[in-house]
């Protein structure tokens, strides 16, 4: 690659940029909505990238050697799709389906298109995910591909962007290039820092990046910047490009009020007159070299830990044990944790497989983004922190589902049963949050053997898979040979004379068993179901209980009453004909403080004692 | 204030710091858990602050002139409580109740103590909330109080911290002082940047702050730094203090493995031998000057907008109209928006009351934090963005509930009915997320008059109050004199012959009305309930329908099936004796793409047509 461009190159870049602008206008006008002006500002930047720097095999999007191009400013999707057209990947006809029902060309990029790694459109996410892909490239694949992330200046206000800056330099990701399309104008006026490109450069440098400030419409400067970026050694590069929103059309350039607005037919006609544009040209994109990802050790048979039940074991400990075992069996397993690995027990994996463990410090958004990035490269990421702190990354989890990512999350220290640390550390909404993620799986084991088996299940399960673990040690009630599956449950107590069904999971299952004993001694028998698969729930077993025991249920959970195990149970009955059973929900109803786990569970009304009372009222 | 300390001062600081260290050890040892070493590193910093710089009336925590001291590193609560003891606010006896059931001294600070503004313990939150308080101080109260935020170096990895840096300098908050207790050690080892104090200073400076690097155990340097900080003009100050975790006790100093760990009795004895410590002394704290907050215009009678029903109006538009009206009536109303005010219509308030509107750019965490800070100063904040993007701030919303904050949030563009923009912009989990917040209120109006009335209700309602608004224009079905209350509902269609009850809210209410007409024409009558108060739900009306109509319900919502309106409805029946009715849930079951609102609602199975089908099956 020479850094002095030829006239031919400049002509090609010009042709392509103009085509990208024209197509961005045409497809949004056809759609009647969309973001042409946000596309036009970055057209020159992308024209040079596509034709002179990007290495990508459009015929084989899964080629491990491909560069990754992520539009962190996802609203510039018209530009991205116009690039795909220019590369010959989609037809002009398809381009004109933008934003129409059934089209692959959604309002914001989504991986329904094979060249889109991840969904963007919630600002400040594509870039951190790019960090994850770059981590995989540098440390796992060990391939020379680059990750190019196009950023908007509005999204520089998102904290997640700075988590990404921090992590990228910490991990010396010289395979990552951020391209900041600094067009000054956000949705409703000037952005926080307008055209202060020096400010962005200074911040990037303070965060350990190399920063290059350019005129984003000057091909020479763009070309030089990319040339420098790919020579980077030991640090990532941010190209801060001063650009003009709506560049190329006089009545759009640097004008407020044109964000997210398509031109009407007349405006389109007028605009196209201003842009010298011949026809739909195809611009060849360089294919990457054909290298192999770094060899991995062979997969081995999984040897899960087992627990003999002689002593209580925290499910979080079993998570760590099992993750380490998975790591031995499968070299694709990757560990991530938010600076609490000695609490979540991810440290066991970290110590055993330091090459596949990436410390994420206290940056939960970046952690989930890194997991999504790993998923793009077909790794099997397990990311952990306190369950409460996954709330920090909910937008990332939501978007991971839109990205059809395959990530595994483990949240420890759930519920009031953590005790003395108090409510800031207690996850009491995580089940609600994780159930309300498209296609998610939510697991909540109660003992160590069950946890180990379910961790193994997680590795084999697609989508967003969440496990909730418990801080306290709990008795081991299952043998190491017992099987547990996503969508399963266990009936742990039953008889012909059951009067009420108690549904519990995790820590409350042990309360239910204590309640069973107490009720038994008073001549009342209950069925106890361990609903460890909160989503999907084992409908068959629940409905069978309704039939066999009668329509009386108590559901008990260490969670707010909304959206958790209780609501999941109720939902089962909406899938049947006929009325629902009587259900009593026991859940945390008041704001907890500090105390011992037992004190707090008692106060919350979810201890054995409360289950006994609830059953007695129902059994009358 | 002289910047040259006297010997007396140094002796006082020394005495206090030693007492703080001793008390931090004593109370955690008594508790058997907690964070003594994270407290000891900051003892010198806090000793100088308490005795020489803080202005605080401990007898009157609501004094508007008080400084605000926020432990963003909430796990240093032993130090905070020891400060309260030193100031004479709590007794040694109470200090020894740390972390015990029923004590006000929780594991992490919470406003059950009158001197604690906000709960901390989820790292990276106290500091952004401090930005909110400082905004109120500088621009609303116009009082010279300072906000002092103690930060840990671990939390510098949180993106929210950098949102706070960005906003504080943007708004020139020279009344804000960050004190970074850079003790190098996090929970599981060294933090991301260890003792690289220059790095933190450079970053703060790049973010427009003044930064002062000091030895956090050198009283002269500490004193000079505070003296400089309170002289700041036009920019906030970060004091980067290099400190030693466990400072003062040889076997704790700079030792890994001592995070969040109390000393046992013997270790305590050994430690106390190393710290010259006399007795429990009281250290007087300067009271603030007695000034009045900036005068506000008188409250006026509220003149809500009204809509005559001649044309459809989007509820988001009515939100903006009503917020502007509220602004006229009540000078305590404050507006905040995440750079989408022309979509949420918060711009109407922004234009009318620019002095009380604070643009938050695309930084949703900082936006919610600013709202919480405003709530600390008794303002009535309304913060808005796309409903989907409140997921970005879920941890802040969760913690706002622990803080007992009073904040109002409005999320626009909910559900698949936004149309072409696609799933990244569609809130389909916001009801689940917001229901699962302690003590929250969740409102979802369907028309403009209802919206206006409910916005007025929000202003008068404590806790976390959330309103979901719709992008599309919807018919105005209620007159301007109709009343709507938190916890209410409206039966919009009913007769004696109703066969099924349809429960809807927001956009789906209109689908339900269309279904009503269609069913009516086929001789089937349904009851239609507008459950605009999703939480709390109007149980009385729902249970009356169950009794009068019979036990057949269809619930329809533009939301995932989990945790939303459907689950809220089901929950109502768990509060009654006897079995639940048959409930059919209509909700979004597959990942939407782009399309028209009508196409997407049809595909999602939540259109009138689907309601008709569901009713017919039930009515058989």
PDB file of C-alpha atoms in Angstrom, chain A residues 31 33 35 99-102 105-108 120-125 154-160 162-163 166-167 169-170 186-193 199 202-203 206-208 339-343 357 359-365 386 388-389 391-396 398-399 401-402 404 420-429 432-433 435-438 535 551 559-563 567-568 570-571 573-585 589-596 599-600 603, chain B residues 31 33 35 99-102 105-108 120-125 154-160 162-163 166-167 169-170 186-193 199 202-203 206-208 339-343 357 359-365 386 388-389 391-396 398-399 401-402 404 420-429 432-433 435-438 535 551 559-563 567-568 570-571 573-585 589-596 599-600 603:
ATOM      1  CA  UNK A  31     -38.372   4.371   1.879  1.00  0.00           C
ATOM      2  CA  UNK A  33     -37.623   7.758   5.986  1.00  0.00           C
ATOM      3  CA  UNK A  35     -30.812   9.053   7.484  1.00  0.00           C
ATOM      4  CA  UNK A  99     -37.008  -0.163   5.560  1.00  0.00           C
ATOM      5  CA  UNK A 100     -39.806  -2.056   3.841  1.00  0.00           C
ATOM      6  CA  UNK A 101     -41.566  -4.922   5.526  1.00  0.00           C
ATOM      7  CA  UNK A 102     -39.720  -8.158   4.928  1.00  0.00           C
ATOM      8  CA  UNK A 105     -32.287  -3.833   4.808  1.00  0.00           C
ATOM      9  CA  UNK A 106     -33.734  -2.715   8.111  1.00  0.00           C
ATOM     10  CA  UNK A 107     -33.759   0.832   9.379  1.00  0.00           C
ATOM     11  CA  UNK A 108     -30.634   0.027  11.335  1.00  0.00           C
ATOM     12  CA  UNK A 120     -26.380  -1.389  15.836  1.00  0.00           C
ATOM     13  CA  UNK A 121     -28.685   1.572  16.287  1.00  0.00           C
ATOM     14  CA  UNK A 122     -28.417   1.938  20.004  1.00  0.00           C
ATOM     15  CA  UNK A 123     -25.484   4.332  19.922  1.00  0.00           C
ATOM     16  CA  UNK A 124     -22.223   3.561  21.639  1.00  0.00           C
ATOM     17  CA  UNK A 125     -22.440  -0.204  21.151  1.00  0.00           C
ATOM     18  CA  UNK A 154     -23.155  12.154  19.122  1.00  0.00           C
ATOM     19  CA  UNK A 155     -22.287   8.745  20.481  1.00  0.00           C
ATOM     20  CA  UNK A 156     -19.011  10.005  21.921  1.00  0.00           C
ATOM     21  CA  UNK A 157     -21.175  11.163  24.843  1.00  0.00           C
ATOM     22  CA  UNK A 158     -21.942   7.555  25.789  1.00  0.00           C
ATOM     23  CA  UNK A 159     -19.813   6.242  28.636  1.00  0.00           C
ATOM     24  CA  UNK A 160     -19.616   2.876  26.923  1.00  0.00           C
ATOM     25  CA  UNK A 162     -14.884   5.386  26.867  1.00  0.00           C
ATOM     26  CA  UNK A 163     -14.966   1.934  28.353  1.00  0.00           C
ATOM     27  CA  UNK A 166      -9.908   2.190  27.878  1.00  0.00           C
ATOM     28  CA  UNK A 167     -10.012  -1.516  27.112  1.00  0.00           C
ATOM     29  CA  UNK A 169      -5.507   0.515  24.686  1.00  0.00           C
ATOM     30  CA  UNK A 170      -5.132  -1.658  27.765  1.00  0.00           C
ATOM     31  CA  UNK A 186     -26.929  15.427  16.165  1.00  0.00           C
ATOM     32  CA  UNK A 187     -30.594  14.701  16.038  1.00  0.00           C
ATOM     33  CA  UNK A 188     -31.775  17.972  17.492  1.00  0.00           C
ATOM     34  CA  UNK A 189     -28.940  20.390  16.879  1.00  0.00           C
ATOM     35  CA  UNK A 190     -25.249  20.644  17.581  1.00  0.00           C
ATOM     36  CA  UNK A 191     -23.598  17.818  19.460  1.00  0.00           C
ATOM     37  CA  UNK A 192     -21.924  18.396  22.810  1.00  0.00           C
ATOM     38  CA  UNK A 193     -18.591  19.358  21.302  1.00  0.00           C
ATOM     39  CA  UNK A 199     -10.872  17.702  21.888  1.00  0.00           C
ATOM     40  CA  UNK A 202      -6.874  14.725  23.050  1.00  0.00           C
ATOM     41  CA  UNK A 203      -9.293  12.451  24.854  1.00  0.00           C
ATOM     42  CA  UNK A 206      -5.310  10.422  27.076  1.00  0.00           C
ATOM     43  CA  UNK A 207      -6.964   7.026  26.794  1.00  0.00           C
ATOM     44  CA  UNK A 208      -3.842   5.576  25.218  1.00  0.00           C
ATOM     45  CA  UNK A 339     -13.315  -7.419  38.401  1.00  0.00           C
ATOM     46  CA  UNK A 340     -15.180  -9.719  40.755  1.00  0.00           C
ATOM     47  CA  UNK A 341     -13.817 -13.055  39.593  1.00  0.00           C
ATOM     48  CA  UNK A 342     -12.982 -14.039  43.146  1.00  0.00           C
ATOM     49  CA  UNK A 343     -16.655 -13.651  43.995  1.00  0.00           C
ATOM     50  CA  UNK A 357      -9.572 -15.037  29.964  1.00  0.00           C
ATOM     51  CA  UNK A 359     -10.350  -9.211  32.634  1.00  0.00           C
ATOM     52  CA  UNK A 360     -13.036  -6.615  32.020  1.00  0.00           C
ATOM     53  CA  UNK A 361     -12.583  -4.580  35.188  1.00  0.00           C
ATOM     54  CA  UNK A 362     -15.636  -2.689  36.404  1.00  0.00           C
ATOM     55  CA  UNK A 363     -17.046  -2.053  32.960  1.00  0.00           C
ATOM     56  CA  UNK A 364     -20.088  -4.244  32.549  1.00  0.00           C
ATOM     57  CA  UNK A 365     -21.161  -2.694  29.264  1.00  0.00           C
ATOM     58  CA  UNK A 386     -22.772  -9.776  40.427  1.00  0.00           C
ATOM     59  CA  UNK A 388     -27.248  -6.826  40.121  1.00  0.00           C
ATOM     60  CA  UNK A 389     -24.585  -5.299  37.936  1.00  0.00           C
ATOM     61  CA  UNK A 391     -28.524  -4.147  34.991  1.00  0.00           C
ATOM     62  CA  UNK A 392     -25.669  -1.846  33.941  1.00  0.00           C
ATOM     63  CA  UNK A 393     -25.492  -3.623  30.607  1.00  0.00           C
ATOM     64  CA  UNK A 394     -29.175  -4.182  29.909  1.00  0.00           C
ATOM     65  CA  UNK A 395     -29.141  -2.197  26.689  1.00  0.00           C
ATOM     66  CA  UNK A 396     -26.216  -4.298  25.497  1.00  0.00           C
ATOM     67  CA  UNK A 398     -31.174  -6.296  24.638  1.00  0.00           C
ATOM     68  CA  UNK A 399     -29.163  -5.463  21.538  1.00  0.00           C
ATOM     69  CA  UNK A 401     -30.562 -10.446  21.153  1.00  0.00           C
ATOM     70  CA  UNK A 402     -31.195  -8.255  18.116  1.00  0.00           C
ATOM     71  CA  UNK A 404     -28.614 -12.934  17.340  1.00  0.00           C
ATOM     72  CA  UNK A 420     -24.890  -7.896  55.019  1.00  0.00           C
ATOM     73  CA  UNK A 421     -23.783  -6.023  51.907  1.00  0.00           C
ATOM     74  CA  UNK A 422     -27.233  -4.531  51.497  1.00  0.00           C
ATOM     75  CA  UNK A 423     -29.583  -3.749  48.620  1.00  0.00           C
ATOM     76  CA  UNK A 424     -27.094  -2.123  46.245  1.00  0.00           C
ATOM     77  CA  UNK A 425     -25.492  -5.540  45.760  1.00  0.00           C
ATOM     78  CA  UNK A 426     -28.715  -7.601  45.680  1.00  0.00           C
ATOM     79  CA  UNK A 427     -30.132  -8.581  42.313  1.00  0.00           C
ATOM     80  CA  UNK A 428     -33.892  -8.493  42.770  1.00  0.00           C
ATOM     81  CA  UNK A 429     -34.866  -7.697  39.187  1.00  0.00           C
ATOM     82  CA  UNK A 432     -37.482  -9.987  35.129  1.00  0.00           C
ATOM     83  CA  UNK A 433     -34.818  -8.281  33.103  1.00  0.00           C
ATOM     84  CA  UNK A 435     -36.809 -13.075  30.885  1.00  0.00           C
ATOM     85  CA  UNK A 436     -37.750 -10.000  28.864  1.00  0.00           C
ATOM     86  CA  UNK A 437     -34.952 -10.564  26.378  1.00  0.00           C
ATOM     87  CA  UNK A 438     -35.940 -12.066  23.065  1.00  0.00           C
ATOM     88  CA  UNK A 535     -37.261 -19.655  30.941  1.00  0.00           C
ATOM     89  CA  UNK A 551     -55.168 -26.020  41.442  1.00  0.00           C
ATOM     90  CA  UNK A 559     -36.739 -11.430  43.742  1.00  0.00           C
ATOM     91  CA  UNK A 560     -39.245  -8.606  43.483  1.00  0.00           C
ATOM     92  CA  UNK A 561     -42.771  -9.887  42.809  1.00  0.00           C
ATOM     93  CA  UNK A 562     -42.683  -8.562  39.243  1.00  0.00           C
ATOM     94  CA  UNK A 563     -41.388 -10.447  36.263  1.00  0.00           C
ATOM     95  CA  UNK A 567     -44.835 -14.409  36.653  1.00  0.00           C
ATOM     96  CA  UNK A 568     -43.119 -17.178  34.700  1.00  0.00           C
ATOM     97  CA  UNK A 570     -48.469 -17.803  35.816  1.00  0.00           C
ATOM     98  CA  UNK A 571     -47.543 -17.528  32.180  1.00  0.00           C
ATOM     99  CA  UNK A 573     -51.282 -21.356  32.487  1.00  0.00           C
ATOM    100  CA  UNK A 574     -52.023 -18.890  29.722  1.00  0.00           C
ATOM    101  CA  UNK A 575     -50.945 -21.579  27.279  1.00  0.00           C
ATOM    102  CA  UNK A 576     -53.738 -23.909  28.312  1.00  0.00           C
ATOM    103  CA  UNK A 577     -57.444 -23.823  27.823  1.00  0.00           C
ATOM    104  CA  UNK A 578     -59.538 -23.193  30.857  1.00  0.00           C
ATOM    105  CA  UNK A 579     -59.026 -21.251  34.018  1.00  0.00           C
ATOM    106  CA  UNK A 580     -55.791 -20.797  35.882  1.00  0.00           C
ATOM    107  CA  UNK A 581     -55.103 -22.250  39.287  1.00  0.00           C
ATOM    108  CA  UNK A 582     -54.962 -20.308  42.488  1.00  0.00           C
ATOM    109  CA  UNK A 583     -51.433 -19.024  42.851  1.00  0.00           C
ATOM    110  CA  UNK A 584     -49.896 -17.401  45.884  1.00  0.00           C
ATOM    111  CA  UNK A 585     -46.716 -15.506  45.157  1.00  0.00           C
ATOM    112  CA  UNK A 589     -42.047  -6.913  48.956  1.00  0.00           C
ATOM    113  CA  UNK A 590     -40.074  -4.288  50.840  1.00  0.00           C
ATOM    114  CA  UNK A 591     -36.685  -2.634  50.459  1.00  0.00           C
ATOM    115  CA  UNK A 592     -34.184  -4.793  52.328  1.00  0.00           C
ATOM    116  CA  UNK A 593     -31.324  -3.457  54.419  1.00  0.00           C
ATOM    117  CA  UNK A 594     -28.387  -5.339  55.828  1.00  0.00           C
ATOM    118  CA  UNK A 595     -28.628  -8.423  58.020  1.00  0.00           C
ATOM    119  CA  UNK A 596     -27.868 -12.106  57.959  1.00  0.00           C
ATOM    120  CA  UNK A 599     -32.910 -12.529  58.852  1.00  0.00           C
ATOM    121  CA  UNK A 600     -33.400 -10.951  55.463  1.00  0.00           C
ATOM    122  CA  UNK A 603     -38.186 -10.321  56.705  1.00  0.00           C
TER     123      UNK A 603
ATOM    124  CA  UNK B  31     -19.864  -6.699  61.950  1.00  0.00           C
ATOM    125  CA  UNK B  33     -17.616  -8.142  57.279  1.00  0.00           C
ATOM    126  CA  UNK B  35     -14.327  -2.871  53.893  1.00  0.00           C
ATOM    127  CA  UNK B  99     -24.356  -4.217  58.870  1.00  0.00           C
ATOM    128  CA  UNK B 100     -26.649  -5.624  61.535  1.00  0.00           C
ATOM    129  CA  UNK B 101     -30.294  -6.279  60.867  1.00  0.00           C
ATOM    130  CA  UNK B 102     -32.346  -3.169  61.482  1.00  0.00           C
ATOM    131  CA  UNK B 105     -25.676   1.663  58.968  1.00  0.00           C
ATOM    132  CA  UNK B 106     -26.076  -0.659  56.023  1.00  0.00           C
ATOM    133  CA  UNK B 107     -23.237  -2.375  54.217  1.00  0.00           C
ATOM    134  CA  UNK B 108     -23.301   0.427  51.693  1.00  0.00           C
ATOM    135  CA  UNK B 120     -24.139   4.060  46.561  1.00  0.00           C
ATOM    136  CA  UNK B 121     -22.485   0.668  46.234  1.00  0.00           C
ATOM    137  CA  UNK B 122     -23.003   0.150  42.553  1.00  0.00           C
ATOM    138  CA  UNK B 123     -19.757   1.776  41.482  1.00  0.00           C
ATOM    139  CA  UNK B 124     -19.690   4.728  39.140  1.00  0.00           C
ATOM    140  CA  UNK B 125     -23.002   6.187  40.283  1.00  0.00           C
ATOM    141  CA  UNK B 154     -11.732   0.710  40.333  1.00  0.00           C
ATOM    142  CA  UNK B 155     -14.799   2.677  39.384  1.00  0.00           C
ATOM    143  CA  UNK B 156     -12.815   4.836  36.962  1.00  0.00           C
ATOM    144  CA  UNK B 157     -13.349   1.929  34.543  1.00  0.00           C
ATOM    145  CA  UNK B 158     -17.096   2.603  34.438  1.00  0.00           C
ATOM    146  CA  UNK B 159     -18.206   4.568  31.410  1.00  0.00           C
ATOM    147  CA  UNK B 160     -20.690   6.447  33.545  1.00  0.00           C
ATOM    148  CA  UNK B 162     -16.681   9.617  31.974  1.00  0.00           C
ATOM    149  CA  UNK B 163     -20.179  10.750  31.147  1.00  0.00           C
ATOM    150  CA  UNK B 166     -17.948  15.238  30.249  1.00  0.00           C
ATOM    151  CA  UNK B 167     -21.092  16.836  31.623  1.00  0.00           C
ATOM    152  CA  UNK B 169     -16.988  20.397  32.444  1.00  0.00           C
ATOM    153  CA  UNK B 170     -19.575  21.126  29.779  1.00  0.00           C
ATOM    154  CA  UNK B 186      -9.444  -3.544  43.556  1.00  0.00           C
ATOM    155  CA  UNK B 187     -11.421  -6.488  44.745  1.00  0.00           C
ATOM    156  CA  UNK B 188      -9.311  -9.140  43.113  1.00  0.00           C
ATOM    157  CA  UNK B 189      -5.950  -7.530  42.572  1.00  0.00           C
ATOM    158  CA  UNK B 190      -4.536  -4.482  40.905  1.00  0.00           C
ATOM    159  CA  UNK B 191      -6.923  -2.130  39.159  1.00  0.00           C
ATOM    160  CA  UNK B 192      -6.651  -1.431  35.452  1.00  0.00           C
ATOM    161  CA  UNK B 193      -4.159   1.384  35.863  1.00  0.00           C
ATOM    162  CA  UNK B 199      -2.923   8.868  33.600  1.00  0.00           C
ATOM    163  CA  UNK B 202      -4.389  13.497  31.962  1.00  0.00           C
ATOM    164  CA  UNK B 203      -7.779  11.983  31.253  1.00  0.00           C
ATOM    165  CA  UNK B 206      -8.692  16.019  28.449  1.00  0.00           C
ATOM    166  CA  UNK B 207     -12.261  16.013  29.705  1.00  0.00           C
ATOM    167  CA  UNK B 208     -11.983  19.669  30.642  1.00  0.00           C
ATOM    168  CA  UNK B 339     -30.498  14.472  22.739  1.00  0.00           C
ATOM    169  CA  UNK B 340     -33.844  13.369  21.357  1.00  0.00           C
ATOM    170  CA  UNK B 341     -36.035  16.187  22.671  1.00  0.00           C
ATOM    171  CA  UNK B 342     -37.508  16.764  19.229  1.00  0.00           C
ATOM    172  CA  UNK B 343     -38.736  13.152  19.324  1.00  0.00           C
ATOM    173  CA  UNK B 357     -33.734  22.413  31.067  1.00  0.00           C
ATOM    174  CA  UNK B 359     -29.513  18.828  27.752  1.00  0.00           C
ATOM    175  CA  UNK B 360     -28.016  15.444  28.598  1.00  0.00           C
ATOM    176  CA  UNK B 361     -26.854  14.463  25.117  1.00  0.00           C
ATOM    177  CA  UNK B 362     -26.624  10.748  24.432  1.00  0.00           C
ATOM    178  CA  UNK B 363     -25.692   9.803  27.965  1.00  0.00           C
ATOM    179  CA  UNK B 364     -28.661   8.070  29.516  1.00  0.00           C
ATOM    180  CA  UNK B 365     -26.823   7.009  32.650  1.00  0.00           C
ATOM    181  CA  UNK B 386     -36.628   6.682  23.633  1.00  0.00           C
ATOM    182  CA  UNK B 388     -35.581   1.496  24.579  1.00  0.00           C
ATOM    183  CA  UNK B 389     -32.661   3.595  25.727  1.00  0.00           C
ATOM    184  CA  UNK B 391     -32.344   0.093  29.337  1.00  0.00           C
ATOM    185  CA  UNK B 392     -28.953   1.842  29.223  1.00  0.00           C
ATOM    186  CA  UNK B 393     -29.622   3.309  32.639  1.00  0.00           C
ATOM    187  CA  UNK B 394     -31.300   0.382  34.347  1.00  0.00           C
ATOM    188  CA  UNK B 395     -28.689   0.109  37.073  1.00  0.00           C
ATOM    189  CA  UNK B 396     -29.170   3.810  37.800  1.00  0.00           C
ATOM    190  CA  UNK B 398     -32.571   0.372  40.235  1.00  0.00           C
ATOM    191  CA  UNK B 399     -30.285   2.335  42.530  1.00  0.00           C
ATOM    192  CA  UNK B 401     -35.159   3.236  44.085  1.00  0.00           C
ATOM    193  CA  UNK B 402     -32.641   2.265  46.781  1.00  0.00           C
ATOM    194  CA  UNK B 404     -35.665   6.666  47.644  1.00  0.00           C
ATOM    195  CA  UNK B 420     -39.490   1.537   9.982  1.00  0.00           C
ATOM    196  CA  UNK B 421     -36.622   2.272  12.345  1.00  0.00           C
ATOM    197  CA  UNK B 422     -36.457  -1.361  13.361  1.00  0.00           C
ATOM    198  CA  UNK B 423     -35.879  -3.313  16.572  1.00  0.00           C
ATOM    199  CA  UNK B 424     -32.897  -1.372  17.916  1.00  0.00           C
ATOM    200  CA  UNK B 425     -35.220   1.560  18.544  1.00  0.00           C
ATOM    201  CA  UNK B 426     -38.234  -0.426  19.790  1.00  0.00           C
ATOM    202  CA  UNK B 427     -38.771  -0.717  23.524  1.00  0.00           C
ATOM    203  CA  UNK B 428     -40.206  -4.169  24.034  1.00  0.00           C
ATOM    204  CA  UNK B 429     -38.935  -4.777  27.569  1.00  0.00           C
ATOM    205  CA  UNK B 432     -40.903  -5.460  32.482  1.00  0.00           C
ATOM    206  CA  UNK B 433     -37.863  -3.472  33.449  1.00  0.00           C
ATOM    207  CA  UNK B 435     -42.320  -2.866  36.865  1.00  0.00           C
ATOM    208  CA  UNK B 436     -39.407  -4.663  38.521  1.00  0.00           C
ATOM    209  CA  UNK B 437     -38.225  -1.505  40.270  1.00  0.00           C
ATOM    210  CA  UNK B 438     -39.094  -1.203  43.922  1.00  0.00           C
ATOM    211  CA  UNK B 535     -48.385  -0.529  38.032  1.00  0.00           C
ATOM    212  CA  UNK B 551     -63.445 -15.572  33.708  1.00  0.00           C
ATOM    213  CA  UNK B 559     -44.144  -5.652  24.338  1.00  0.00           C
ATOM    214  CA  UNK B 560     -42.473  -9.011  24.753  1.00  0.00           C
ATOM    215  CA  UNK B 561     -44.756 -11.508  26.516  1.00  0.00           C
ATOM    216  CA  UNK B 562     -42.633 -11.397  29.658  1.00  0.00           C
ATOM    217  CA  UNK B 563     -43.068  -8.953  32.484  1.00  0.00           C
ATOM    218  CA  UNK B 567     -47.977 -10.431  33.658  1.00  0.00           C
ATOM    219  CA  UNK B 568     -49.322  -7.408  35.532  1.00  0.00           C
ATOM    220  CA  UNK B 570     -52.143 -12.120  35.947  1.00  0.00           C
ATOM    221  CA  UNK B 571     -50.627 -10.797  39.129  1.00  0.00           C
ATOM    222  CA  UNK B 573     -55.520 -12.583  40.426  1.00  0.00           C
ATOM    223  CA  UNK B 574     -52.868 -13.823  42.829  1.00  0.00           C
ATOM    224  CA  UNK B 575     -54.249 -11.316  45.324  1.00  0.00           C
ATOM    225  CA  UNK B 576     -57.643 -12.973  45.465  1.00  0.00           C
ATOM    226  CA  UNK B 577     -58.837 -16.247  46.892  1.00  0.00           C
ATOM    227  CA  UNK B 578     -59.852 -18.864  44.452  1.00  0.00           C
ATOM    228  CA  UNK B 579     -58.696 -19.769  40.991  1.00  0.00           C
ATOM    229  CA  UNK B 580     -57.592 -17.362  38.300  1.00  0.00           C
ATOM    230  CA  UNK B 581     -59.509 -16.753  35.104  1.00  0.00           C
ATOM    231  CA  UNK B 582     -58.534 -17.970  31.690  1.00  0.00           C
ATOM    232  CA  UNK B 583     -56.168 -15.429  30.231  1.00  0.00           C
ATOM    233  CA  UNK B 584     -54.915 -15.245  26.672  1.00  0.00           C
ATOM    234  CA  UNK B 585     -51.863 -13.076  26.227  1.00  0.00           C
ATOM    235  CA  UNK B 589     -43.425 -13.140  19.986  1.00  0.00           C
ATOM    236  CA  UNK B 590     -40.833 -12.806  17.245  1.00  0.00           C
ATOM    237  CA  UNK B 591     -38.014 -10.412  16.459  1.00  0.00           C
ATOM    238  CA  UNK B 592     -39.481  -7.597  14.398  1.00  0.00           C
ATOM    239  CA  UNK B 593     -37.769  -5.967  11.456  1.00  0.00           C
ATOM    240  CA  UNK B 594     -38.730  -2.786   9.677  1.00  0.00           C
ATOM    241  CA  UNK B 595     -42.124  -2.068   8.163  1.00  0.00           C
ATOM    242  CA  UNK B 596     -45.106   0.166   8.643  1.00  0.00           C
ATOM    243  CA  UNK B 599     -47.585  -4.304   9.167  1.00  0.00           C
ATOM    244  CA  UNK B 600     -45.489  -4.832  12.252  1.00  0.00           C
ATOM    245  CA  UNK B 603     -47.021  -9.562  12.192  1.00  0.00           C
TER     246      UNK B 603
END
